[in-house]
PDB file of N, CA and C in Angstrom:
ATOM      1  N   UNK A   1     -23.731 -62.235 113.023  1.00 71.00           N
ATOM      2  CA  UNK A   1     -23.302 -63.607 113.097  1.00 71.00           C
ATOM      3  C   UNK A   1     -23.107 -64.032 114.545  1.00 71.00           C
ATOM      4  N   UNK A   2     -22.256 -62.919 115.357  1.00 84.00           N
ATOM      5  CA  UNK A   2     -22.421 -63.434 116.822  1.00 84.00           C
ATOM      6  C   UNK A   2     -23.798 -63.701 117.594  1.00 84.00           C
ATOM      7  N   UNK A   3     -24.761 -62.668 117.114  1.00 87.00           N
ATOM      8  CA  UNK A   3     -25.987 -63.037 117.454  1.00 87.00           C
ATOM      9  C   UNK A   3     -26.752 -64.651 117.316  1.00 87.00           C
ATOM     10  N   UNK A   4     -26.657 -64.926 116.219  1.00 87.00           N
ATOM     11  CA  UNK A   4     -26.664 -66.145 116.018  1.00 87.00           C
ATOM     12  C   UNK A   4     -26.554 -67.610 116.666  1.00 87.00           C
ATOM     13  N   UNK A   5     -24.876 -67.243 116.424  1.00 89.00           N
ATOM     14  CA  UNK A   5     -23.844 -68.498 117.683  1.00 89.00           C
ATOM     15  C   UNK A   5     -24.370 -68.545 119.322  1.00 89.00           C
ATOM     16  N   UNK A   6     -24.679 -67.246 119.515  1.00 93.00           N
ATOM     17  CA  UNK A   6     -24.852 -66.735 120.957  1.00 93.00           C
ATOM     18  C   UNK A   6     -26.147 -67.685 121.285  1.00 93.00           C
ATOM     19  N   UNK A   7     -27.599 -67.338 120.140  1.00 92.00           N
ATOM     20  CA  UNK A   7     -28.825 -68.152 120.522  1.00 92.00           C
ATOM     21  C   UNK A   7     -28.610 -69.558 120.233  1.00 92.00           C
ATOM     22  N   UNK A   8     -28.007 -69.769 119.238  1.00 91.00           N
ATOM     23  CA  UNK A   8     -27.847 -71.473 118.860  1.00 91.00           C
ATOM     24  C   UNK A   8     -26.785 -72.329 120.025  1.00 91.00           C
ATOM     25  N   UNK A   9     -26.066 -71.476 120.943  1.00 92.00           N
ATOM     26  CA  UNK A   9     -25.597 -71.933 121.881  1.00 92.00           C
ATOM     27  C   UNK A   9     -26.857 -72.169 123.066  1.00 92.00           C
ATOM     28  N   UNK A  10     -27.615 -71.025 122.953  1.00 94.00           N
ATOM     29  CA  UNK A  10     -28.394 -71.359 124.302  1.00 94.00           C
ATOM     30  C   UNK A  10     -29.299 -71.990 123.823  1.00 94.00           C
ATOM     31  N   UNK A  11     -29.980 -72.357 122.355  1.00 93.00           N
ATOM     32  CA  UNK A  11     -30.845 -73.022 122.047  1.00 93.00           C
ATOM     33  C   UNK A  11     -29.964 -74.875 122.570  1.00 93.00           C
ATOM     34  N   UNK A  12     -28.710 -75.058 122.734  1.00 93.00           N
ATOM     35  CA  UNK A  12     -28.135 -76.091 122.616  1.00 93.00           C
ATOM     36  C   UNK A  12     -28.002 -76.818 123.645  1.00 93.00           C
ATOM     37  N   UNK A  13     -27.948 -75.666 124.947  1.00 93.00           N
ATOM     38  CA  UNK A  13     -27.843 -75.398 126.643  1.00 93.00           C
ATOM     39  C   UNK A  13     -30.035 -75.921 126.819  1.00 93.00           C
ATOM     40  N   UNK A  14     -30.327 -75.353 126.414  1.00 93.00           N
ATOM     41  CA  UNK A  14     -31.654 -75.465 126.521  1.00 93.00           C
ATOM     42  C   UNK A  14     -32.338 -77.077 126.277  1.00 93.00           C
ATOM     43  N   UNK A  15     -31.963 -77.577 125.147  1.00 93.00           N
ATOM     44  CA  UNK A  15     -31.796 -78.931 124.738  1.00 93.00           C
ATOM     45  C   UNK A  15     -31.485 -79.500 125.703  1.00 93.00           C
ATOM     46  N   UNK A  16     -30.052 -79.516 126.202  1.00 93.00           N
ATOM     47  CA  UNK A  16     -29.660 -79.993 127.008  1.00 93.00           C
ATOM     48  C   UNK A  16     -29.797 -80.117 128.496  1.00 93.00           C
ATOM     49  N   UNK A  17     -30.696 -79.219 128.750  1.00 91.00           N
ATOM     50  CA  UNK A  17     -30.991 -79.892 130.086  1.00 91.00           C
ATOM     51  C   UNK A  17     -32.615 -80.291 129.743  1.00 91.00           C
ATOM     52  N   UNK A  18     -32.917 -79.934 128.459  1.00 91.00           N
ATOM     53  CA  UNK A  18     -34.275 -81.210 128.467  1.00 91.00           C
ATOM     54  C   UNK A  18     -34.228 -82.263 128.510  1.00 91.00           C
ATOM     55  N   UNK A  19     -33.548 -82.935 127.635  1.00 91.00           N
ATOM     56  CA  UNK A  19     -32.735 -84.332 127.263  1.00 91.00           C
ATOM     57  C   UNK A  19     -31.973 -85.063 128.352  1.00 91.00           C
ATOM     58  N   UNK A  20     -31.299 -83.807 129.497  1.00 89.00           N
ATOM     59  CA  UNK A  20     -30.467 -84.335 130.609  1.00 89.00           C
ATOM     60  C   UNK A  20     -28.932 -85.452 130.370  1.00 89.00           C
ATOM     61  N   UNK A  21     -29.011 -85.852 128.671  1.00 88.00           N
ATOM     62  CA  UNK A  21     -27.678 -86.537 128.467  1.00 88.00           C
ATOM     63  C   UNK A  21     -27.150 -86.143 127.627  1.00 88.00           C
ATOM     64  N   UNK A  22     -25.682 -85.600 127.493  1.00 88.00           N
ATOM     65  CA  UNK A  22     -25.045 -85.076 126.987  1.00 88.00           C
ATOM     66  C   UNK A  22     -25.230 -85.654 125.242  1.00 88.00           C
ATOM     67  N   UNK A  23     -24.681 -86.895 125.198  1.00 92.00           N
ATOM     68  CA  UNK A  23     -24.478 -87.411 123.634  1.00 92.00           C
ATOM     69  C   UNK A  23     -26.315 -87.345 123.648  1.00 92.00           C
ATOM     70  N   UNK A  24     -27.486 -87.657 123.782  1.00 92.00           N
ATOM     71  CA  UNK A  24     -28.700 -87.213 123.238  1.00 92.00           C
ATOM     72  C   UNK A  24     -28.901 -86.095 123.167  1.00 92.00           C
ATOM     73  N   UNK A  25     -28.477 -85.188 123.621  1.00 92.00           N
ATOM     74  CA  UNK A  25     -28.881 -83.944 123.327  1.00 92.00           C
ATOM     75  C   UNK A  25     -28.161 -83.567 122.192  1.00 92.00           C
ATOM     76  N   UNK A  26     -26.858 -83.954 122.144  1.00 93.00           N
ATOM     77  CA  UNK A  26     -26.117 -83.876 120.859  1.00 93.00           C
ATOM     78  C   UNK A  26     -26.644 -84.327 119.246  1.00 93.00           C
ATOM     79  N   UNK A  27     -26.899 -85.929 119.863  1.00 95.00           N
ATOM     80  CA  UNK A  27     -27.579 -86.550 118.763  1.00 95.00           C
ATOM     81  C   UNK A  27     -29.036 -85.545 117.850  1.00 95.00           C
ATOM     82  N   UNK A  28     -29.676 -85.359 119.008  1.00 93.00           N
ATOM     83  CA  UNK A  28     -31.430 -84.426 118.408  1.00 93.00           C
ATOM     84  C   UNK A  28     -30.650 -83.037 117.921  1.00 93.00           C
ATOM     85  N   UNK A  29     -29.594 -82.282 118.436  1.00 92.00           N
ATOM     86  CA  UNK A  29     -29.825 -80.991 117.954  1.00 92.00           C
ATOM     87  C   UNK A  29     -28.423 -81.373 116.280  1.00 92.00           C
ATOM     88  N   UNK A  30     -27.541 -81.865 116.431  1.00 93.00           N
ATOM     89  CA  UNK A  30     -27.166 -82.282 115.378  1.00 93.00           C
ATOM     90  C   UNK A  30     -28.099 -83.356 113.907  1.00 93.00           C
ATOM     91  N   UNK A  31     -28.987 -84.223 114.703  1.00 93.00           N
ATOM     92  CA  UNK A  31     -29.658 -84.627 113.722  1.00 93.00           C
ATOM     93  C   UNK A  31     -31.039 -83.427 113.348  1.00 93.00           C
ATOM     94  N   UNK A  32     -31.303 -82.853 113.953  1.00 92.00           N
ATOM     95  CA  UNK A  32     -32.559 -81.686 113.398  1.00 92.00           C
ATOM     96  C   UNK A  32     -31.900 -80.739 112.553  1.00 92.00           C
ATOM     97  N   UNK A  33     -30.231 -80.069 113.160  1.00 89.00           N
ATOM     98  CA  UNK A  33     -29.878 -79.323 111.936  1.00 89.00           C
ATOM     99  C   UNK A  33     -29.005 -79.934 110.310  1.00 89.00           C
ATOM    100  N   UNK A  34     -28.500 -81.153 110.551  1.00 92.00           N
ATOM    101  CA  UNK A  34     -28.358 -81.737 109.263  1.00 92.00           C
ATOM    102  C   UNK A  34     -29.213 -82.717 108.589  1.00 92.00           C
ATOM    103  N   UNK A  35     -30.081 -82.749 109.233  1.00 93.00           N
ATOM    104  CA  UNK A  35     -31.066 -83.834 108.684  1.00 93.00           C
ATOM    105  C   UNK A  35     -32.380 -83.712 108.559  1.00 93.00           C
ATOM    106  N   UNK A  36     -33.373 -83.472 109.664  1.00 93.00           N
ATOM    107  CA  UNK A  36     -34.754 -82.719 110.096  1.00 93.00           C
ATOM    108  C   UNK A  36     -34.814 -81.569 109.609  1.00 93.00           C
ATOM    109  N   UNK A  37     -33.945 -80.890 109.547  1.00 90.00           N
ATOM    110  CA  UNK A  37     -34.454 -78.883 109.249  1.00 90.00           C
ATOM    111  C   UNK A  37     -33.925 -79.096 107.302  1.00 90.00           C
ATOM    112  N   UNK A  38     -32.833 -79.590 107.209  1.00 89.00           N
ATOM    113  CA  UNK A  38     -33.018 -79.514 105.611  1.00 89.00           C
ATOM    114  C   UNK A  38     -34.103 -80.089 104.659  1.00 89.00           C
ATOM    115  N   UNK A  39     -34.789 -81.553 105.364  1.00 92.00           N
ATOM    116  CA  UNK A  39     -35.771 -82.081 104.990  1.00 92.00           C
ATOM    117  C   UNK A  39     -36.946 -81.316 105.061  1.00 92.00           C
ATOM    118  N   UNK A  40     -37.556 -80.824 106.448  1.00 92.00           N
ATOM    119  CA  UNK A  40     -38.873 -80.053 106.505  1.00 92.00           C
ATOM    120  C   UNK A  40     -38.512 -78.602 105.837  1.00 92.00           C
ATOM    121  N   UNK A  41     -37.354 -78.057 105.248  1.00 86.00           N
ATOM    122  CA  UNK A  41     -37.350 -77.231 104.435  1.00 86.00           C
ATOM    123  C   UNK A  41     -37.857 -77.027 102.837  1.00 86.00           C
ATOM    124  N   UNK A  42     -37.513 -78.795 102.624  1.00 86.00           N
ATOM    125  CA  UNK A  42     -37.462 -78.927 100.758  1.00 86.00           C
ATOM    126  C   UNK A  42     -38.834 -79.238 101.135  1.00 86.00           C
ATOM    127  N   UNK A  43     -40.126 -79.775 102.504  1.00 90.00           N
ATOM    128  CA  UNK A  43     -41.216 -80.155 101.670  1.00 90.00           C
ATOM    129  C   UNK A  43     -42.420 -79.486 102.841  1.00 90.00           C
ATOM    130  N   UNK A  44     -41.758 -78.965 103.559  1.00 89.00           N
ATOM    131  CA  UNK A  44     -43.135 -77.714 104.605  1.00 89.00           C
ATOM    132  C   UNK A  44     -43.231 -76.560 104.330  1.00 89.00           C
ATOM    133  N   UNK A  45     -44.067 -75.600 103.760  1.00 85.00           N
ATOM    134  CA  UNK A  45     -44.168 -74.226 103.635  1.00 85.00           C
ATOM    135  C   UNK A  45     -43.622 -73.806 104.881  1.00 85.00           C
ATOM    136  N   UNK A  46     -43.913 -74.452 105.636  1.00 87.00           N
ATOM    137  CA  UNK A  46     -43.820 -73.269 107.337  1.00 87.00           C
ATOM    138  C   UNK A  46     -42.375 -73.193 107.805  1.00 87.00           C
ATOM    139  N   UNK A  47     -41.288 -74.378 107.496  1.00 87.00           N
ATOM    140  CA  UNK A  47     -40.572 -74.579 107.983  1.00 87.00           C
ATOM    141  C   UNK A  47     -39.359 -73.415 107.991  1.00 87.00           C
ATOM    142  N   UNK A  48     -39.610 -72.382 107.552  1.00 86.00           N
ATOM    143  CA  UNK A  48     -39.213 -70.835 107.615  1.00 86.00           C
ATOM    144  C   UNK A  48     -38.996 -70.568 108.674  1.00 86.00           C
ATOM    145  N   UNK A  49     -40.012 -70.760 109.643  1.00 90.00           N
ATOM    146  CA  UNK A  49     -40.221 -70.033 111.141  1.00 90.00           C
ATOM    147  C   UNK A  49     -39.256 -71.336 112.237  1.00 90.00           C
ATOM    148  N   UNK A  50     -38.616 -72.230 111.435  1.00 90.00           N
ATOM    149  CA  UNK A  50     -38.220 -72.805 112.488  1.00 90.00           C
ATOM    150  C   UNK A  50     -36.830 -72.083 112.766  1.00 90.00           C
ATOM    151  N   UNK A  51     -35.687 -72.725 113.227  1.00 91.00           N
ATOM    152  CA  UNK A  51     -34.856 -72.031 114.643  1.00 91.00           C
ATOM    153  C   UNK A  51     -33.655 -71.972 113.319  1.00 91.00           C
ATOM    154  N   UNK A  52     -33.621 -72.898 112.272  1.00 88.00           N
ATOM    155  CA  UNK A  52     -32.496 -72.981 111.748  1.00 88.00           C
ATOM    156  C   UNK A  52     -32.865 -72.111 110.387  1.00 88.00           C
ATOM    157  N   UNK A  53     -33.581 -72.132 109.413  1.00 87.00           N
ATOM    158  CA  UNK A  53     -34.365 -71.091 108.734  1.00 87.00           C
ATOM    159  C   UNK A  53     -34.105 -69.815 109.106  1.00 87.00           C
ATOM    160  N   UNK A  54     -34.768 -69.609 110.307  1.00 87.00           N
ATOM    161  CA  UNK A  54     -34.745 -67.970 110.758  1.00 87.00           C
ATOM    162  C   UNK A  54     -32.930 -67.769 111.247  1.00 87.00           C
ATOM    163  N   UNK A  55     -32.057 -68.308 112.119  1.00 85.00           N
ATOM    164  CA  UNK A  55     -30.944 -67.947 111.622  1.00 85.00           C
ATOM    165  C   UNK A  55     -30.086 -67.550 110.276  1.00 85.00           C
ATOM    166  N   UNK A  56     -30.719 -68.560 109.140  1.00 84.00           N
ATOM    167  CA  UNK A  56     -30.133 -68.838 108.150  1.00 84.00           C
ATOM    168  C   UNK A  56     -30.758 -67.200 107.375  1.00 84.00           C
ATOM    169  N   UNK A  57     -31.866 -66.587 107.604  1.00 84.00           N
ATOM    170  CA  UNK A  57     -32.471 -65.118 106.906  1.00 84.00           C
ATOM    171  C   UNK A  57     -31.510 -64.359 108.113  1.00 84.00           C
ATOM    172  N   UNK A  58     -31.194 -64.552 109.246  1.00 82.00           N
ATOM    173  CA  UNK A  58     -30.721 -63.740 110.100  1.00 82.00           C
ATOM    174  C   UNK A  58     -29.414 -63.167 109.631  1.00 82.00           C
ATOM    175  N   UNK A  59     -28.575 -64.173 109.029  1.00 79.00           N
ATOM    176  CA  UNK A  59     -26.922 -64.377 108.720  1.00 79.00           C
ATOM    177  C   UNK A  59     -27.265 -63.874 107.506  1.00 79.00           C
ATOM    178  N   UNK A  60     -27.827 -64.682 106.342  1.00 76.00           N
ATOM    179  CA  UNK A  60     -27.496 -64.357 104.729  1.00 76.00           C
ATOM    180  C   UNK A  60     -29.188 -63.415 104.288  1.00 76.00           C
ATOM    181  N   UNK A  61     -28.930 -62.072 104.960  1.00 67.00           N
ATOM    182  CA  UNK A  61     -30.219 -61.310 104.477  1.00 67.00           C
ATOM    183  C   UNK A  61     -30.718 -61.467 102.781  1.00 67.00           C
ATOM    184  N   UNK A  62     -29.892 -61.940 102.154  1.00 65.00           N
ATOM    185  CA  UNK A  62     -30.556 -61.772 100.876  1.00 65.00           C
ATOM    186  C   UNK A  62     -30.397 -62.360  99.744  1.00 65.00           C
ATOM    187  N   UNK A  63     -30.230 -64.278 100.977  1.00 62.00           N
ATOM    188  CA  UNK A  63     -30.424 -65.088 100.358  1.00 62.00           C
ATOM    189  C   UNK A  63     -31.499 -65.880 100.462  1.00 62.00           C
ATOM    190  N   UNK A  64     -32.225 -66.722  99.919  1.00 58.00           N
ATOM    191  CA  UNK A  64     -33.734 -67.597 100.192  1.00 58.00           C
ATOM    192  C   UNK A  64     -33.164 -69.140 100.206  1.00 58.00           C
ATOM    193  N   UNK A  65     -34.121 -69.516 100.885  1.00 55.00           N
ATOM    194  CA  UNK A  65     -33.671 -71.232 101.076  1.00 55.00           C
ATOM    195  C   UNK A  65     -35.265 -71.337  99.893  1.00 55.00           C
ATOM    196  N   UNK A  66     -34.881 -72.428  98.837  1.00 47.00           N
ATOM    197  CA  UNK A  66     -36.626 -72.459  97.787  1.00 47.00           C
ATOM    198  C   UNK A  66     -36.968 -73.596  98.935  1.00 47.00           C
ATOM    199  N   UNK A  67     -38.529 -73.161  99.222  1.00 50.00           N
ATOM    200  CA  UNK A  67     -38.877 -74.253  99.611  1.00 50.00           C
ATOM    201  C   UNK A  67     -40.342 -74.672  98.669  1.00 50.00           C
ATOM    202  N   UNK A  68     -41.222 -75.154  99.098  1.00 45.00           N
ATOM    203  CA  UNK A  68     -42.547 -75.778  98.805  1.00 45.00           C
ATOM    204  C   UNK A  68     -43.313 -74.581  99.133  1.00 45.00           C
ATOM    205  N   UNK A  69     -44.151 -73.976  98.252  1.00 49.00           N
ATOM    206  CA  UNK A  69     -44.902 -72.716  98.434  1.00 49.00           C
ATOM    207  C   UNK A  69     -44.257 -72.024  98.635  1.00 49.00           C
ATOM    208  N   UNK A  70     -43.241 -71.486  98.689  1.00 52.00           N
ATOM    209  CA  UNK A  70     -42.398 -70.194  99.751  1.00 52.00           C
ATOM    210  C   UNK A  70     -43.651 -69.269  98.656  1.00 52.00           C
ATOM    211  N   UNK A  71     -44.114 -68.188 100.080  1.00 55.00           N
ATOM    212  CA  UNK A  71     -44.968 -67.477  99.583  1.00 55.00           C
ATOM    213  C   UNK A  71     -44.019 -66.398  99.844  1.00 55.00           C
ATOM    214  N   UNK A  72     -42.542 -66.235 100.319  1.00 66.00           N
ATOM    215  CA  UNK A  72     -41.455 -65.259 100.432  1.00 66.00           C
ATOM    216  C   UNK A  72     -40.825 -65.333 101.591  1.00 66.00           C
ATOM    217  N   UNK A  73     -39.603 -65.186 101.305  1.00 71.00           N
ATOM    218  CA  UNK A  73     -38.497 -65.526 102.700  1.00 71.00           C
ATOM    219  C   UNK A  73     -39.124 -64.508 103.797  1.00 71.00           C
ATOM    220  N   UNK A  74     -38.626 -64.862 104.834  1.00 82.00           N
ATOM    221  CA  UNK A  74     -38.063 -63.843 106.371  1.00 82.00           C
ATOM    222  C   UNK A  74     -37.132 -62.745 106.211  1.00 82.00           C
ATOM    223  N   UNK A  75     -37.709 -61.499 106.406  1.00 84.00           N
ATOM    224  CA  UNK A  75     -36.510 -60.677 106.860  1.00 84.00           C
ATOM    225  C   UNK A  75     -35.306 -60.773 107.977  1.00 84.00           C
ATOM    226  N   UNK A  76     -34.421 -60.479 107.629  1.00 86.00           N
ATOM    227  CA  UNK A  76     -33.378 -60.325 109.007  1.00 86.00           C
ATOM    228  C   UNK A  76     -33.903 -60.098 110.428  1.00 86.00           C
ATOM    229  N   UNK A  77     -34.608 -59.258 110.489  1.00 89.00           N
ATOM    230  CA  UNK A  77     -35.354 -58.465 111.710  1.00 89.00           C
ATOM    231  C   UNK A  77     -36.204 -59.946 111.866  1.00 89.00           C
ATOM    232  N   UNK A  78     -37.073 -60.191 111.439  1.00 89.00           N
ATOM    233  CA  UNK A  78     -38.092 -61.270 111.109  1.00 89.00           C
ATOM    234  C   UNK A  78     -37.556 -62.690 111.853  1.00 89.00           C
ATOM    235  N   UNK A  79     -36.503 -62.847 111.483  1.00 89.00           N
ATOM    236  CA  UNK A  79     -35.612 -63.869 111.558  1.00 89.00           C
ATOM    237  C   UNK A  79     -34.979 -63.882 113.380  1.00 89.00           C
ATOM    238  N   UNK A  80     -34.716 -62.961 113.268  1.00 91.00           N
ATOM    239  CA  UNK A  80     -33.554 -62.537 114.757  1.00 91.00           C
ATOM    240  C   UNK A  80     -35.073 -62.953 116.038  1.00 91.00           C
ATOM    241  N   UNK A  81     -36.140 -62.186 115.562  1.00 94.00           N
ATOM    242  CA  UNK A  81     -37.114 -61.901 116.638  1.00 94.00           C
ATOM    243  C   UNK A  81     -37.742 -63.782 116.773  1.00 94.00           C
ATOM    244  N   UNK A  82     -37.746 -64.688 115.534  1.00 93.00           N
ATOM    245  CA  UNK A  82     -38.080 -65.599 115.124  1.00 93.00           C
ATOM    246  C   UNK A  82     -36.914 -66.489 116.490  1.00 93.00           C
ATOM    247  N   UNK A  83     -35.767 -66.477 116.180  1.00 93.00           N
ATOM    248  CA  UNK A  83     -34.292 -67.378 116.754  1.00 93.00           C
ATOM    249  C   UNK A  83     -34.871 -66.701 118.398  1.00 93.00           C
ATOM    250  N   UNK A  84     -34.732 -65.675 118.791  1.00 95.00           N
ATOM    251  CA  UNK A  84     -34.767 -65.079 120.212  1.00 95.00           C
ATOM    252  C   UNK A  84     -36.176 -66.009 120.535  1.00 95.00           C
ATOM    253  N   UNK A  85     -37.402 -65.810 120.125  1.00 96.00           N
ATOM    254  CA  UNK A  85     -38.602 -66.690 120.580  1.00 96.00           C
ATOM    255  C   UNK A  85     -38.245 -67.850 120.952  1.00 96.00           C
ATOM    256  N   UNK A  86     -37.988 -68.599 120.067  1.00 95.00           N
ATOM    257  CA  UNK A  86     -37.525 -70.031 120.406  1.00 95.00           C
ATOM    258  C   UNK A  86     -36.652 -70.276 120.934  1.00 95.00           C
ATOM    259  N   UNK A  87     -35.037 -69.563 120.928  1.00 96.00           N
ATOM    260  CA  UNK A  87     -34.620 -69.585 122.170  1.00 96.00           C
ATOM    261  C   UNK A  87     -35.565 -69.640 123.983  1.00 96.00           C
ATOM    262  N   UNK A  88     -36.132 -68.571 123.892  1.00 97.00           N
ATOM    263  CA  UNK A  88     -36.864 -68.612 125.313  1.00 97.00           C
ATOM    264  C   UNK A  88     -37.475 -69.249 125.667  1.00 97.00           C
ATOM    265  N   UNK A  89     -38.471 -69.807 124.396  1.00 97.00           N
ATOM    266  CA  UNK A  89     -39.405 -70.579 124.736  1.00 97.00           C
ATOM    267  C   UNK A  89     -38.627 -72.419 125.372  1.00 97.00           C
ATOM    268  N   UNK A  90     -37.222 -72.267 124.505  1.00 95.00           N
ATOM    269  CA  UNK A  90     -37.111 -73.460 124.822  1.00 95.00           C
ATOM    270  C   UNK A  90     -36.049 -73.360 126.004  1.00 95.00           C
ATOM    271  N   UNK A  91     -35.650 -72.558 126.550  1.00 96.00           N
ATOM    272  CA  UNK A  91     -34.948 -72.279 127.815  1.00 96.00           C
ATOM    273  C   UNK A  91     -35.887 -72.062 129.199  1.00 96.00           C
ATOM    274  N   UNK A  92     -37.143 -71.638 128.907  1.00 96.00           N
ATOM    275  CA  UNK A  92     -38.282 -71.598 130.139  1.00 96.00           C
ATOM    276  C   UNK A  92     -38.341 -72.960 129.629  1.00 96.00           C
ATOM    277  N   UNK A  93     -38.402 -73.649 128.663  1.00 95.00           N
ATOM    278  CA  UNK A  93     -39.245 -75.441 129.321  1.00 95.00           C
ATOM    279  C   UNK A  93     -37.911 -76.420 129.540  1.00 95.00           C
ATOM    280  N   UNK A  94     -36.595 -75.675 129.643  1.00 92.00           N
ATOM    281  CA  UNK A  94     -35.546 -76.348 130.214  1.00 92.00           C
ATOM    282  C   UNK A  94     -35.606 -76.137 131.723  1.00 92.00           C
ATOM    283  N   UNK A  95     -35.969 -74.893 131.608  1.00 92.00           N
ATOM    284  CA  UNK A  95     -36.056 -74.588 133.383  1.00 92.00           C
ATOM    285  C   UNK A  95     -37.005 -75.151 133.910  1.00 92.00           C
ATOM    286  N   UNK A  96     -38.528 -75.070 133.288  1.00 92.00           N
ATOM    287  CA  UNK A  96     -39.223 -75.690 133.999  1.00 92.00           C
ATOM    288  C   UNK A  96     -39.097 -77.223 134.143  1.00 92.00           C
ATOM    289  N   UNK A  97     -38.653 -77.978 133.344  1.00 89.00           N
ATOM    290  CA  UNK A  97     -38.315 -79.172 133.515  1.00 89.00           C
ATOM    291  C   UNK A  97     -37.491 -79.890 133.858  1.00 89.00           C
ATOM    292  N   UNK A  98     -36.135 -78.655 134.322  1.00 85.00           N
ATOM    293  CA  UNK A  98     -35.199 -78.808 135.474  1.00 85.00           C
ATOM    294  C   UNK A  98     -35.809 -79.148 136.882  1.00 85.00           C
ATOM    295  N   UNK A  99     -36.617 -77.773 136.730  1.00 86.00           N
ATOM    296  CA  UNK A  99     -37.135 -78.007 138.324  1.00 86.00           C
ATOM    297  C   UNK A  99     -38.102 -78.674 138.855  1.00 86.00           C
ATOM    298  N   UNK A 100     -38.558 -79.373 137.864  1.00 86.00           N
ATOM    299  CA  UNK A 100     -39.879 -80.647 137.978  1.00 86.00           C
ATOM    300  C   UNK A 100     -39.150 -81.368 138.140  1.00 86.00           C
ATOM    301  N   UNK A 101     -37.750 -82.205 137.313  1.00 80.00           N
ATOM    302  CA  UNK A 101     -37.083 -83.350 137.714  1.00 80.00           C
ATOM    303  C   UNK A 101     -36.335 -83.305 138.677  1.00 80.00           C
ATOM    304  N   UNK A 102     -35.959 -81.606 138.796  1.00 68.00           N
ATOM    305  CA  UNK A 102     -34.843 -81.801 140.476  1.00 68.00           C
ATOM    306  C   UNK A 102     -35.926 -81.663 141.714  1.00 68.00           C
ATOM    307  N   UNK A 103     -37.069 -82.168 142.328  1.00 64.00           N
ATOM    308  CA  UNK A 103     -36.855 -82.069 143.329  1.00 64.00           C
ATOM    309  C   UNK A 103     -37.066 -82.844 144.308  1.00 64.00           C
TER     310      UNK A 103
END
């Protein structure tokens, strides 16, 4: 579970210096996890692999979110390696787009 909090914090830090304003960055990562990620859950096969999905197999190993096709949940392992990707990926394009706008 700390694992979790730990990436969804830096996934949040990461946001946030894309966005550069505090309440928008708030607004997108609060509206994607109560609104965007439950929606593309009930009607995208894929939406498994996104950031809130793969926490959600990370935390409750051996529970399933039903979605549209689920051709079968994420493992834990599956999940963790899933949250860490997208963490990075979206912390290198915070950085890089730190340092494109700072200079």
């Amino acid at each position: 579970m700390t694992a979790y909090l730990a990436l969804t914090s830096l996934i949040s830090a990461a946001v946030g210096a894309l966005v550069r304003r505090t309440l928008a960055a708030v607004v997108v990562l609060l509206g994607y996890l109560f609104v965007a990620g439950p929606l593309l859950r009930d009607h995208v096969p894929a939406a498994k692999y996104l950031p809130d999905s793969a926490g959600f197999a990370m935390w409750f190993p051996s529970a399933r979110f039903p979605s549209a096709g689920d051709a079968g949940a994420v493992t834990p392992a599956q999940g963790a390696l899933l949250l860490v990707a997208w963490t990075a990926v979206l912390i290198a394009a915070g950085v890089l787009g730190y340092r494109r706008w700072d200079v």
